[in-house]
Each structure stands twice: as structure tokens, then as C-alpha cells.
Coordinates of C-alpha atoms and ligand atoms in Angstrom, one line a residue:
X1 CA 12.4 -0.5 66.5
X2 CA 13.4 -0.2 70.5
X3 CA 14.6 3.4 71.9
X4 CA 18.1 2.6 73.5
X5 CA 19.6 5.6 75.4
X6 CA 21.9 5.8 77.9
X7 CA 23.5 8.3 80.4
X8 CA 26.6 9.1 82.2
X9 CA 28.0 12.3 83.5
X10 CA 28.0 14.1 86.8
X11 CA 24.3 13.8 88.1
X12 CA 22.9 11.8 90.0
X13 CA 19.7 11.1 88.7
X14 CA 20.9 9.2 85.8
X15 CA 17.5 6.6 86.0
X16 CA 15.8 9.2 85.7
X17 CA 17.3 11.4 83.2
X18 CA 17.2 7.4 80.8
X19 CA 13.3 7.2 81.4
X20 CA 12.5 11.0 80.0
X21 CA 15.3 10.3 77.9
X22 CA 13.0 7.2 76.8
X23 CA 10.0 8.9 76.9
X24 CA 11.2 10.8 74.2
X25 CA 12.1 7.2 72.1
X26 CA 8.9 5.7 73.1
X27 CA 7.3 6.1 69.7
X28 CA 10.0 2.6 68.4
X29 CA 8.8 0.8 70.7
X30 CA 5.9 0.5 73.6
X31 CA 5.2 -2.3 74.4
X32 CA 7.7 -3.4 77.2
X33 CA 10.6 -1.3 78.7
X34 CA 13.3 -1.2 81.5
X35 CA 16.3 0.5 82.8
X36 CA 19.5 -0.6 84.4
X37 CA 21.2 1.2 86.7
X38 CA 24.7 1.9 89.3
X39 CA 24.9 2.7 92.8
X40 CA 28.4 1.8 94.1
X41 CA 29.3 -0.9 92.1
X42 CA 25.5 -2.7 92.4
X43 CA 23.5 -3.0 89.1
X44 CA 20.2 -2.1 89.9
X45 CA 17.3 -3.3 87.3
X46 CA 13.5 -2.5 87.0
X47 CA 11.4 -3.6 83.7
X48 CA 8.1 -4.0 83.1
X49 CA 4.6 -4.5 80.6
X50 CA 3.2 -1.8 79.2
X51 CA 4.3 2.1 77.8
X52 CA 7.1 4.3 79.1
X53 CA 4.8 6.9 78.6
X54 CA 2.1 5.9 81.2
X55 CA 5.2 5.4 84.6
X56 CA 5.6 8.2 86.1
X57 CA 8.8 9.7 87.3
X58 CA 7.7 9.9 90.9
X59 CA 7.2 6.3 91.5
X60 CA 10.8 6.0 90.4
X61 CA 12.1 7.7 94.3
X62 CA 10.5 4.8 95.8
X63 CA 13.0 2.8 93.9
X64 CA 16.2 4.4 93.7
X65 CA 19.1 6.0 95.2
X66 CA 21.7 8.6 93.8
X67 CA 23.0 7.4 90.5
X68 CA 25.4 8.8 87.9
X69 CA 24.8 5.5 85.1
X70 CA 22.3 4.3 83.6
X71 CA 21.1 2.6 80.6
X72 CA 17.5 1.6 79.1
X73 CA 15.6 0.3 76.4
X74 CA 11.8 0.4 75.0
X75 CA 10.6 -2.4 73.5
X76 CA 8.5 -3.5 70.0
X77 CA 8.7 -7.5 70.6
X78 CA 10.4 -9.4 67.8
X79 CA 12.5 -12.5 69.8
X80 CA 9.9 -13.5 72.4
X81 CA 6.2 -12.1 73.5
X82 CA 5.8 -8.9 75.5
X83 CA 6.4 -10.4 79.3
X84 CA 8.3 -9.2 82.0
X85 CA 11.5 -11.6 81.6
X86 CA 11.8 -10.6 77.7
X87 CA 12.0 -7.0 78.5
X88 CA 15.3 -5.2 78.3
X89 CA 18.2 -4.8 80.1
X90 CA 19.4 -9.1 80.0
X91 CA 21.7 -9.8 82.8
X92 CA 23.4 -13.3 83.1
X93 CA 23.4 -15.7 86.4
X94 CA 25.3 -13.4 87.5
X95 CA 24.5 -9.9 86.8
X96 CA 27.7 -9.0 86.2
X97 CA 26.7 -7.2 83.1
X98 CA 23.2 -6.0 82.1
X99 CA 22.6 -5.3 78.4
X100 CA 20.1 -3.6 76.1
X101 CA 19.8 -4.7 72.2
X102 CA 18.5 -3.1 69.2
X103 CA 18.2 -5.4 66.2
X104 CA 17.6 -8.8 65.5
X105 CA 20.5 -11.4 66.3
X106 CA 19.2 -14.1 63.5
X107 CA 22.7 -17.0 64.2
X108 CA 20.6 -16.7 67.7
X109 CA 19.2 -20.2 68.0
X110 CA 22.9 -22.4 66.8
X111 CA 24.7 -19.7 69.3
X112 CA 22.0 -20.9 72.4
X113 CA 22.5 -24.1 71.9
X114 CA 26.0 -24.2 72.6
X115 CA 25.8 -21.7 75.6
X116 CA 23.6 -23.5 76.8
X117 CA 25.5 -27.1 76.7
X118 CA 28.3 -24.3 78.1
X119 CA 25.9 -24.1 81.6
X120 CA 24.1 -20.7 80.8
X121 CA 21.2 -20.7 81.9
X122 CA 18.9 -18.6 79.6
X123 CA 15.8 -16.6 81.3
X124 CA 14.3 -15.2 78.8
X125 CA 13.4 -16.4 74.9
X126 CA 14.7 -12.8 73.5
X127 CA 17.9 -13.3 70.9
X128 CA 19.9 -10.7 73.1
X129 CA 20.0 -12.7 75.8
X130 CA 22.6 -14.6 74.2
X131 CA 24.5 -11.6 73.3
X132 CA 25.3 -11.7 77.2
X133 CA 26.1 -14.9 77.7
X134 CA 28.2 -14.5 75.0
X135 CA 30.3 -11.6 76.8
X136 CA 29.9 -13.2 80.4
X137 CA 32.0 -16.0 79.2
X138 CA 34.6 -13.6 78.3
X139 CA 34.7 -11.0 80.9
X140 CA 37.9 -11.7 83.1
X141 CA 39.4 -10.0 80.4
X142 CA 37.4 -6.9 80.7
X143 CA 34.1 -5.5 79.3
X144 CA 35.9 -4.2 76.4
X145 CA 37.5 -6.9 75.1
X146 CA 34.9 -8.9 76.5
X147 CA 32.9 -7.5 74.3
X148 CA 34.6 -7.3 71.5
X149 CA 34.5 -11.2 71.5
X150 CA 31.5 -11.7 71.8
X151 CA 30.4 -8.9 68.3
X152 CA 32.7 -11.6 66.5
X153 CA 29.7 -14.3 67.0
X154 CA 27.3 -12.2 65.8
X155 CA 25.9 -12.2 62.6
X156 CA 22.9 -9.9 62.1
X157 CA 21.8 -6.4 63.0
X158 CA 22.1 -4.5 66.3
X159 CA 22.8 -1.5 68.6
X160 CA 24.1 -2.5 72.0
X161 CA 24.3 -1.7 75.2
X162 CA 26.1 -3.0 78.0
X163 CA 27.1 -1.7 81.8
X164 CA 29.4 -4.2 84.6
X165 CA 28.9 -4.2 87.8
X166 CA 32.6 -3.5 88.0
X167 CA 33.3 -1.1 85.9
X168 CA 32.3 2.6 85.4
X169 CA 31.7 3.1 81.8
X170 CA 29.0 2.7 79.2
X171 CA 30.2 0.3 76.1
X172 CA 27.9 0.4 72.6
X173 CA 28.3 -1.0 69.5
X174 CA 26.7 -0.7 66.2
X175 CA 26.2 -2.8 63.3
X176 CA 22.8 -2.0 60.5
X177 CA 21.0 -0.2 63.8
X178 CA 21.0 3.5 65.0
X179 CA 22.8 5.6 67.6
X180 CA 24.2 8.6 68.2
X181 CA 26.1 10.5 71.2
X182 CA 25.2 13.2 72.6
X183 CA 27.8 15.5 74.2
X184 CA 27.2 17.0 77.3
X185 CA 30.3 18.8 79.4
X186 CA 31.1 15.9 81.8
X187 CA 28.0 14.4 80.9
X188 CA 27.7 12.0 77.8
X189 CA 24.5 10.5 76.3
X190 CA 24.0 7.4 73.4
X191 CA 20.9 7.2 72.0
X192 CA 18.8 5.7 69.2
X193 CA 17.5 8.5 67.7
X194 CA 18.2 13.0 69.4
X195 CA 15.0 13.4 71.1
X196 CA 16.2 11.5 73.9
X197 CA 19.4 14.2 75.1
X198 CA 17.8 17.3 73.4
X199 CA 17.2 18.9 76.1
X200 CA 21.0 18.9 77.3
X201 CA 22.9 19.0 74.6
X202 CA 23.0 19.5 71.0
X203 CA 26.2 18.2 70.0
X204 CA 26.7 14.8 69.1
X205 CA 28.6 12.1 67.8
X206 CA 27.6 9.4 65.4
X207 CA 28.5 5.8 65.8
X208 CA 28.6 4.2 62.4
X209 CA 28.8 0.4 61.6
X210 CA 31.3 -2.0 62.7
X211 CA 32.0 1.0 65.6
X212 CA 32.5 0.5 69.5
X213 CA 32.6 3.4 72.0
X214 CA 33.1 3.5 75.3
X215 CA 31.6 6.0 77.1
X216 CA 33.3 7.5 79.5
X217 CA 34.5 11.8 80.6
X218 CA 35.3 11.8 76.4
X219 CA 33.7 9.0 74.1
X220 CA 36.6 7.2 72.6
X221 CA 35.5 5.4 69.4
X222 CA 37.2 2.0 68.5
X223 CA 36.8 0.5 65.1
X224 CA 36.2 -2.7 65.4
X225 CA 37.7 -4.1 61.7
X226 CA 41.2 -2.6 62.5
X227 CA 40.9 -2.0 66.5
X228 CA 41.9 1.9 66.0
X229 CA 40.6 4.6 68.1
X230 CA 38.3 6.7 65.9
X231 CA 38.9 10.5 65.6
X232 CA 35.0 12.0 65.6
X233 CA 33.7 15.2 64.3
X234 CA 31.2 17.5 67.1
X235 CA 28.2 18.0 64.7
X236 CA 25.8 20.5 65.4
X237 CA 21.9 19.9 66.1
X238 CA 19.6 22.0 64.4
X239 CA 16.4 20.6 66.2
X240 CA 15.1 22.3 69.4
X241 CA 13.1 20.4 72.4
X242 CA 9.5 22.1 71.1
X243 CA 9.8 20.2 67.7
X244 CA 9.7 17.6 69.5
X245 CA 7.2 17.9 71.8
X246 CA 3.3 17.8 71.7
X247 CA 2.9 21.1 72.6
X248 CA -0.9 21.7 72.8
X249 CA -1.9 19.9 70.8
X250 CA -3.1 16.6 72.9
X251 CA -1.1 13.6 70.4
X252 CA 1.8 13.9 68.1
X253 CA -0.7 13.1 64.4
X254 CA -2.2 16.0 64.9
X255 CA 0.2 18.6 65.9
X256 CA 2.3 17.2 62.9
X257 CA -0.9 17.5 60.4
X258 CA -0.9 20.4 61.5
X259 CA 2.9 21.7 61.3
X260 CA 2.0 20.6 56.8
X261 CA 1.1 24.6 56.8
X262 CA 4.6 25.6 57.6
X263 CA 6.9 22.0 56.3
X264 CA 6.4 22.3 52.6
X265 CA 7.6 25.5 52.3
X266 CA 10.6 24.5 54.4
X267 CA 11.1 21.6 53.1
X268 CA 11.7 23.2 49.1
X269 CA 13.6 26.0 50.2
X270 CA 16.8 23.7 49.4
X271 CA 20.3 25.6 49.3
X272 CA 23.4 24.8 48.0
X273 CA 21.8 22.6 44.8
X274 CA 21.6 19.4 45.9
X275 CA 18.4 19.4 43.6
X276 CA 20.1 20.4 40.5
X277 CA 22.7 17.7 41.4
X278 CA 20.0 14.7 41.5
X279 CA 18.9 16.1 38.3
X280 CA 22.4 15.5 36.5
X281 CA 22.2 12.5 38.7
X282 CA 19.2 11.6 37.2
X283 CA 19.9 12.4 33.4
X284 CA 23.3 10.4 33.6
X285 CA 22.2 6.9 35.0
X286 CA 20.9 3.8 32.7
X287 CA 17.9 3.5 35.1
X288 CA 17.2 5.5 38.3
X289 CA 15.1 3.6 40.8
X290 CA 13.1 4.9 43.8
X291 CA 12.7 2.8 46.6
X292 CA 10.9 2.8 49.9
X293 CA 8.6 0.9 52.1
X294 CA 5.4 1.7 54.0
X295 CA 4.6 5.3 52.9
X296 CA 7.6 6.4 51.4
X297 CA 6.7 3.3 49.3
X298 CA 3.6 4.9 48.5
X299 CA 5.2 8.0 47.5
X300 CA 8.1 6.4 45.7
X301 CA 5.1 5.3 43.4
X302 CA 3.0 8.6 42.7
X303 CA 6.6 10.4 42.1
X304 CA 7.0 7.2 39.1
X305 CA 3.4 9.3 37.4
X306 CA 4.9 12.5 38.0
X307 CA 8.3 11.8 36.2
X308 CA 5.9 10.9 34.2
X309 CA 3.6 13.4 33.5
X310 CA 5.9 16.9 33.9
X311 CA 9.3 15.6 32.7
X312 CA 8.0 12.8 31.1
X313 CA 11.1 10.8 32.5
X314 CA 10.6 7.0 33.2
X315 CA 11.7 5.5 36.3
X316 CA 11.8 2.0 38.2
X317 CA 9.8 2.2 41.7
X318 CA 10.1 -1.0 44.1
X319 CA 9.8 -1.4 47.6
X320 CA 12.7 -1.4 49.8
X321 CA 12.3 -4.9 50.7
X322 CA 11.8 -6.3 47.0
X323 CA 14.2 -4.2 45.5
X324 CA 17.4 -6.8 46.6
X325 CA 15.5 -9.5 44.0
X326 CA 16.2 -6.4 41.0
X327 CA 19.9 -6.4 42.0
X328 CA 20.5 -8.2 37.9
X329 CA 20.0 -5.0 36.6
X330 CA 21.6 -2.7 38.1
X331 CA 25.0 -1.6 37.3
X332 CA 28.3 0.9 38.4
X333 CA 25.8 3.3 36.2
X334 CA 22.0 2.8 37.8
X335 CA 20.8 5.0 40.3
X336 CA 19.1 5.0 43.8
X337 CA 16.7 7.3 45.1
X338 CA 15.6 6.2 48.7
X339 CA 13.5 8.0 50.1
X340 CA 12.0 8.0 53.8
X341 CA 11.6 9.6 57.2
X342 CA 14.0 7.8 59.0
X343 CA 16.7 7.1 57.5
X344 CA 17.4 3.6 59.1
X345 CA 14.6 1.3 57.8
X346 CA 16.7 -1.9 57.3
X347 CA 14.2 -3.4 54.1
X348 CA 15.1 0.4 52.7
X349 CA 19.0 0.0 53.9
X350 CA 19.2 -3.1 53.0
X351 CA 18.2 -1.8 48.9
X352 CA 20.9 1.2 49.7
X353 CA 23.6 -1.7 50.3
X354 CA 22.8 -4.1 47.9
X355 CA 22.6 -1.3 44.7
X356 CA 26.4 -0.3 46.6
X357 CA 28.1 -3.6 45.9
X358 CA 27.0 -3.4 42.2
X359 CA 28.4 0.6 42.4
X360 CA 25.8 2.3 42.3
X361 CA 25.1 6.3 43.1
X362 CA 23.1 6.6 45.8
X363 CA 20.6 9.6 46.8
X364 CA 18.0 10.2 49.9
X365 CA 15.0 12.3 50.7
X366 CA 15.6 11.7 54.1
X367 CA 14.1 13.8 57.3
X368 CA 16.4 12.4 59.4
X369 CA 19.7 14.3 58.5
X370 CA 21.5 12.7 61.4
X371 CA 20.6 8.8 59.9
X372 CA 22.6 5.8 58.2
X373 CA 20.3 6.4 54.7
X374 CA 21.9 10.0 54.8
X375 CA 25.0 9.1 55.9
X376 CA 25.4 6.4 53.2
X377 CA 24.1 8.6 50.5
X378 CA 26.5 10.5 47.7
X379 CA 24.0 13.7 47.7
X380 CA 21.6 13.7 50.4
X381 CA 18.2 16.3 50.1
X382 CA 16.5 16.9 54.0
X383 CA 13.3 17.1 54.0
X384 CA 13.6 19.7 56.9
X385 CA 10.4 19.0 58.7
X386 CA 11.6 18.7 62.0
X387 CA 11.5 15.5 64.8
X388 CA 7.8 12.9 63.3
X389 CA 6.9 11.0 66.2
X390 CA 3.7 10.1 65.1
X391 CA 4.0 6.1 64.0
X392 CA 1.9 7.6 61.3
X393 CA 3.8 9.5 59.1
X394 CA 1.7 12.5 57.5
X395 CA 4.5 16.0 57.7
X396 CA 7.5 13.4 56.4
X397 CA 5.2 12.2 53.4
X398 CA 3.5 15.1 52.0
X399 CA 7.2 16.8 52.7
X400 CA 8.5 14.1 50.4
X401 CA 5.8 14.4 47.5
X402 CA 7.1 18.1 47.2
X403 CA 11.1 17.1 46.6
X404 CA 10.1 14.3 44.2
X405 CA 7.4 17.5 42.2
X406 CA 10.3 19.8 42.3
X407 CA 12.5 17.7 40.8
X408 CA 10.2 16.4 38.0
X409 CA 10.2 20.3 37.7
X410 CA 13.8 20.8 37.5
X411 CA 14.0 18.1 35.1
X412 CA 11.6 19.3 32.7
X413 CA 13.9 22.4 32.9
X414 CA 11.2 23.9 34.7
X415 CA 12.5 24.4 39.0
X416 CA 10.9 27.6 39.1
X417 CA 7.4 26.9 37.5
X418 CA 7.9 23.9 40.3
X419 CA 8.4 26.1 43.1
X420 CA 5.9 28.7 42.3
X421 CA 3.3 25.5 42.3
X422 CA 4.7 24.2 45.3
X423 CA 4.8 27.6 47.8
X424 CA 1.0 28.2 45.8
X425 CA 0.2 24.8 47.4
X426 CA 1.5 25.8 50.7
X427 CA -0.1 28.8 51.1
X428 CA -3.5 26.9 50.3
X429 CA -2.7 24.5 53.0
X430 CA -2.7 26.9 55.4
X431 CA -6.0 28.7 54.2
X432 CA -7.5 24.7 54.5
X433 CA -6.3 23.5 57.7
X434 CA -8.8 26.1 60.0
X435 CA -10.6 24.3 62.9
X436 CA -14.2 24.1 60.6
X437 CA -12.5 22.3 58.3
X438 CA -11.6 19.8 61.0
X439 CA -15.0 19.7 62.2
X440 CA -16.1 19.1 58.7
X441 CA -13.7 15.3 59.1
X442 CA -14.6 14.4 62.6
X443 CA -18.4 15.1 61.6
X444 CA -17.9 12.4 58.7
X445 CA -15.7 10.4 61.3
X446 CA -18.1 10.3 63.5
X447 CA -20.8 9.2 60.8
X448 CA -18.3 6.5 59.6
X449 CA -16.7 5.5 63.0
X450 CA -18.7 1.9 63.0
X451 CA -17.7 0.5 59.8
X452 CA -15.8 -2.6 59.9
X453 CA -14.5 -2.2 55.8
X454 CA -13.7 0.6 54.3
X455 CA -12.2 1.1 49.9
X456 CA -10.5 4.5 48.6
X457 CA -9.8 4.7 44.7
X458 CA -7.8 7.2 43.1
X459 CA -6.0 6.7 39.0
X460 CA -2.9 8.0 38.0
X461 CA -0.7 10.0 40.5
X462 CA -3.7 10.0 43.2
X463 CA -3.8 6.2 42.8
X464 CA -0.5 5.7 45.2
X465 CA -2.3 8.5 47.2
X466 CA -5.3 6.0 47.6
X467 CA -2.6 3.8 49.3
X468 CA -1.5 5.9 51.1
X469 CA -4.6 6.3 52.0
X470 CA -5.8 2.9 52.9
X471 CA -2.6 2.6 55.4
X472 CA -3.3 5.3 57.3
X473 CA -6.8 4.8 57.7
X474 CA -5.4 1.2 59.2
X475 CA -2.6 1.8 61.1
X476 CA -4.4 3.9 63.6
X477 CA -8.2 2.9 62.9
X478 CA -7.8 -0.2 62.7
X479 CA -10.7 0.2 60.3
X480 CA -9.9 -2.5 57.5
X481 CA -9.4 -0.1 54.4
X482 CA -7.7 -0.8 50.9
X483 CA -6.8 1.5 48.7
X484 CA -7.6 0.6 44.6
X485 CA -7.0 2.7 41.4
X486 CA -10.2 3.1 40.3
X487 CA -10.1 1.9 37.1
X488 CA -9.8 -2.1 38.8
X489 CA -12.7 -2.1 41.1
X490 CA -14.8 -4.1 37.6
X491 CA -11.7 -6.5 38.1
X492 CA -13.0 -7.8 41.1
X493 CA -13.1 -5.2 44.4
X494 CA -16.3 -4.3 43.3
X495 CA -17.8 -7.0 44.6
X496 CA -16.9 -6.3 48.2
X497 CA -18.8 -3.3 48.1
X498 CA -22.4 -3.2 49.4
X499 CA -25.2 -0.8 50.7
X500 CA -23.5 1.7 53.1
X501 CA -19.8 0.5 52.6
X502 CA -17.8 3.9 52.3
X503 CA -15.3 4.7 49.6
X504 CA -13.3 7.7 49.1
X505 CA -13.3 8.8 45.9
X506 CA -10.3 10.8 45.3
X507 CA -11.6 13.2 42.2
X508 CA -8.1 15.2 41.1
X509 CA -9.6 18.1 38.5
X510 CA -7.4 17.1 35.4
X511 CA -7.0 13.9 33.0
X512 CA -8.4 11.4 35.2
X513 CA -11.8 12.9 36.4
X514 CA -14.2 11.7 34.6
X515 CA -13.1 8.1 34.4
X516 CA -13.0 8.5 38.1
X517 CA -16.7 9.9 38.6
X518 CA -17.5 6.6 36.6
X519 CA -15.8 4.0 38.6
X520 CA -17.6 6.4 41.5
X521 CA -21.3 5.9 39.8
X522 CA -20.7 2.4 40.0
X523 CA -19.4 1.7 43.8
X524 CA -22.9 3.9 44.0
X525 CA -25.1 1.9 41.8
X526 CA -24.3 -0.8 45.0
X527 CA -24.7 1.3 47.4
X528 CA -21.5 2.6 48.6
X529 CA -21.3 5.7 50.3
X530 CA -19.0 8.1 48.2
X531 CA -17.1 10.3 50.1
X532 CA -15.3 13.0 47.2
X533 CA -12.5 14.1 47.9
X534 CA -12.3 16.7 45.3
X535 CA -11.5 20.6 43.9
X536 CA -15.2 20.6 43.5
X537 CA -18.7 19.0 44.4
X538 CA -20.5 16.3 42.4
X539 CA -23.7 14.9 42.7
X540 CA -22.4 11.6 43.3
X541 CA -20.5 12.0 46.5
X542 CA -23.4 11.6 49.6
X543 CA -19.8 13.8 51.5
X544 CA -17.1 15.9 49.6
X545 CA -14.7 17.3 51.7
X546 CA -12.9 19.7 49.8
X547 CA -9.7 20.7 48.5
X548 CA -7.9 23.5 46.2
X549 CA -7.3 22.3 43.1
X550 CA -2.9 22.4 43.2
X551 CA -2.9 21.1 39.8
X552 CA 0.2 18.4 40.0
X553 CA 0.8 19.3 43.4
X554 CA -3.1 17.2 43.6
X555 CA -1.4 14.3 45.8
X556 CA 0.0 16.4 48.8
X557 CA -3.1 18.4 49.5
X558 CA -6.1 15.1 48.9
X559 CA -3.9 12.9 51.5
X560 CA -4.0 15.8 54.3
X561 CA -8.0 15.4 54.9
X562 CA -8.0 11.7 55.1
X563 CA -4.9 12.3 57.2
X564 CA -7.0 14.1 59.5
X565 CA -10.3 11.1 59.1
X566 CA -7.5 8.2 60.2
X567 CA -6.9 10.8 63.7
X568 CA -10.5 10.9 64.3
X569 CA -11.6 8.1 63.5
X570 CA -8.6 6.4 65.7
X571 CA -9.9 9.0 68.4
X572 CA -13.2 7.9 68.5
X573 CA -12.4 4.0 68.1
X574 CA -10.3 5.1 71.4
X575 CA -7.3 4.2 70.0
X576 CA -4.3 6.0 70.9
X577 CA -3.4 8.3 66.8
X578 CA 0.2 8.6 68.4
X579 CA 1.1 4.3 69.1
X580 CA -0.9 2.2 67.2
X581 CA -1.1 -1.4 68.3
X582 CA 1.4 -3.4 67.0
X583 CA 3.6 -0.9 65.0
X584 CA 7.2 0.7 65.9
X585 CA 7.5 4.5 63.9
X586 CA 11.4 3.3 62.7
X587 CA 11.2 -0.5 60.9
X588 CA 14.8 -1.4 61.7
X589 CA 14.2 -4.8 61.0
X590 CA 13.6 -7.2 58.0
Ligands
LIG601 O1 10.9 6.2 58.1 P1 10.5 5.3 56.8 O2 9.9 6.9 56.1 O3 12.0 4.6 56.2 O4 9.2 3.9 57.4 C1 8.5 3.8 56.0 C2 7.6 3.3 56.6 O5 8.0 2.1 57.6 C3 6.7 4.3 57.1 O6 6.4 5.0 55.9 C4 5.3 3.8 57.5 O7 4.8 2.5 56.5 C5 4.6 4.8 58.0 N1 3.6 3.9 59.8 C6 3.0 5.0 57.8 O8 2.6 5.9 58.2

């Protein structure tokens, strides 16, 4: 949540660099934005409501002179409404410093009361402005010292960037929210995520929790607990600019859906024995917990069925936000496997922190290899799908499913068979994702674009896929959608069905087929419009979307047409599928 980015270097167009970089981070927050930049020791601020993507760089020329130092922020509101005042950067009355922040200062109300008593005047409703005033209190001691003193008073999670009128540096600090330094030649960058500076450098240094970095000619890292300077390794990045751009596609969401032609193969091509290490850890553990949020949480639930069926192994699954309530069962022999695209989801990170405190082993199945989750883990299984920028997770979801299928097979002593199944599945996805297939789904989208509600049912491993399908439909089409286990319908939800209600039935060609078809007949009898997602047609279906028959990999192929449907429903309902309302890509607040 919230994208932050800063530049200091030899180029004279720092504001432009920061605005361009922020556009690359817009998926993190897009209700308002702002920048602060330095010209001849003066701080200039520009902030406005709306998407930074809509701002034309050419308009910038009107408001900026030459500048070699700038910070910026694209906001996802937490404290205070979406207004220009609440947009970042924030300053104090004297305008001596400017600050941008990602995270939540939990004790901001108490701090604000004290600051107001001390005579500070607040302009915004944000928690961030409190940090600006705290820094100002000790600014006479120098910016570095003042920030250190302010940070000591903060509770909660933060990544902050600060610049001052008097000093030609950017100072950043983090606890719980991501910040990565991009190291260039006579120039440096700092951002919440790598795509912001990918155009300029592929060398990064990671800022960890309770650390500060002073961005000058060379970044200087400081451990905030010991106040000692830390040496950091420069790490090369494999991603390239094209990965992080839309290319020929109108939106990232459809680009990322189509990339699933290749991603599964990349994902399962894991070297280094990671899968085997995970299997060993599961075998040794007294209790394995699979934890994720949102879509990743649904993937965890699907994996529990895969582990049960393929490996005859019980695995516990829960959402990140719920996991801490199970801490009573954890011991130093428990294993937590975190599943995530971003590796920065606050609820999943909290689950990992709780597990770490109990001495549990930590594994992460994660896309962003530079993320906090990856760096906290004993073993990392990377998804290798490249940057996923649309808020709606697509290629990361199927990659997570592929990895967990592979682990289930490996646990059953049959890794090669698992690999073969997934290679075959990847080939089938390649055939499936052709323009005719997309058109067929578009035709369905046209038919149902005006509905108020729709439902999705599935059974066994495809029950979590019904839940995931509902998330996809909700987040980009804004149609009220819910997923159910087919067998649960008759216990209540069937009352929701009336004439013409679209209901997607995920019908796998396995032992669950007859049951789920039975549930579909019950819906049809109440007037429901049945959309079958299945390898075979059936007379009960009003609309059939064919998927390949890939056995245990069925969740992977079943979710893809529903991703496409959600995308086209969003377009037809004139929603921006890449930036759905109220959401952000990376949920770094609890
Ligand atoms: O980055 P993560 O995978 O940890 O994110 C978890 C959820 O926030 C995420 O899956 C969310 O539900 C997606 N927007 C769904 O498409």
C-alpha cells in the first residue's frame, strides 16, 4: 500500500524521474500523489488528488526548475480521506522538511495530542504528519539525529523518506514496510519496489527492519539499534523493463493472464533442491501451517486438498490475519509455509513473526525474491513469474498452485510425475489461450455484464477455486460474487438463486463430478443460469467454457477462464481492471 520513490544524483530532472518511477508503482496506491524536490536549498511541493498515471510529464515543465533530488508518493488512504491536504509529502509549518511514508503509525493519536500541546499546528488528518513534527522538534541537531530521535517514539510499521531544506541528502528508515535502494553510477534511488528504478539500474541493496540509509553519493546504512554502520551487498536483479510494462496489451491484468502460457514452465523449473528441502522440512515438522491472504489464502486451502489426495498428508491452512490466534499450538518443531506474491503482506508477515518467536521454521513461496518474507525465511521457493502489477493476482496464483502441486507430488515420492503433469498442463494452457477462446468468454461477459449478483460453486480442490473466482469477479467487475462448496448450497445459500442468476459450476473430471453436477441441477431447478467450466459439455450447462482435462492440476486451468471473464466484465462495466477501487496491490497494513 502506497508507493514511495526518491532520486538523488547527477541528473537535473529529479522530479520527472520520480514521477515516472511512481507511475511504475501506481499499483501500490492510486487515490492521490505528490512530490517534493529541491532547488537551490528550497523545498518545492506539488501534490494532487487522482491517479499519477493520468498526469502528463509535459505539464511538469511548467512547475519545475532543475533539481537533482526529489521524493514522491502515490497514496492508498488509511488515515484521513482522499484530499490534497492528506496527500504526501507532508511538511511542518516552517516547511523545513518533507516526508513521505508507507505504513501505519499506531500511536499517532497520543503523539499528536502531545505535539499540539507543544504548539504544533497540523494541516492534515494523517498519521504521517506526526512524524514530520516529531522530526522538526530536534531539527537543530541535524536531520539524521532528528529522525533517529523521532523514530524512537513511533509504534507500528513504517517506511519513510525525508529531505530537508538545508541538507542535500535523502534519509530513509524502515520497520515492517519495504524499501529497496537502487545503486547507480553517481546516482542512487530508493523505492518501495524495484520497477520504479529498473530503467536506470539493476543493482540493489536491501534496507532491513530497524535500519536507516542516508542516500548521498554512496548509500550509507546504519543499524538503528546499535547506531553502527552496516556494510551491504549489492545484489543483481534479473527483471527487465519490458517485464514491468504493458507491451501490446491495454492492461496489465490481461497481459499477466496471457503470460500464463509460459509462466508455469518457468515456475516448475526450480534448481537448487528447494522442493526437496521443503519436503524434508514437512516430513520432520510436528505440524505444518500454510498461510496466505486473499488469493494466496485460497491457494493454501486448495493445497490442503492436494496434500491430502496426492501425499496423504494433513496440512493446516489459515489466513495470515487469523494465524496469530493459533500461536498456542506452535513449538520449535512447527513449520510455517507462507504463500505470497509480494512477500510484503502485513498480515502474512505478522503470522511469520509470531511463528518465528516460537522458534518455528519458516518457508516462503513468493514471487518477489527481494521481499521481507523471502529474507525472513529459512527456505525460499521463488515463483519466477516476473513482476505482477495488476491488483488482481493471476499468474502468481497459478504459479503458487503449480509449486504446491509439485511439493505434494514430491512428498508422495513422485516429483517426476508431478513435473510431467505440470509440463503437460503448461502445454495445454498454451493451446487454450488463443483469441477464439478469449472471444468465447467475452460473449459470455456481454450476456451477464448487467447482473447484480453471481455465484460460483466447486468441490474438493475446486472449492477454494470457487472462492478465488469470486474474489476475481468482485475486485475488478464489482459484481456481487460469492463462492461456495457445492454441497453447502442446500444448507442456506440456495435461497439466493432466482430466475437468471448466473452461477459458475467448476466441474472437474474426477470423483467429485457427479456431486457437483447434482448441485448444478439444484440451481437450475431454481432458475439459475449455469455456466459450466469443465473439460466436457453437459446438457445442464447454459454456457460451456471448455478447459483441458489435467487431473490434479485442474485448479490451475479452471481459474484461468474465470480470470478472463472477470477482466472482460470489468472492461464492459467501464472499470479499470488494473486499479480497482478501494484496493491496492500490496497490502502492507494490518
Ligand atoms: O502479495 P500477496 O500474495 O501476499 O497478497 C495477498 C492478497 O492481498 C492478494 O492475493 C489479493 O487478494 C489479490 N488482490 C487478489 O487478486
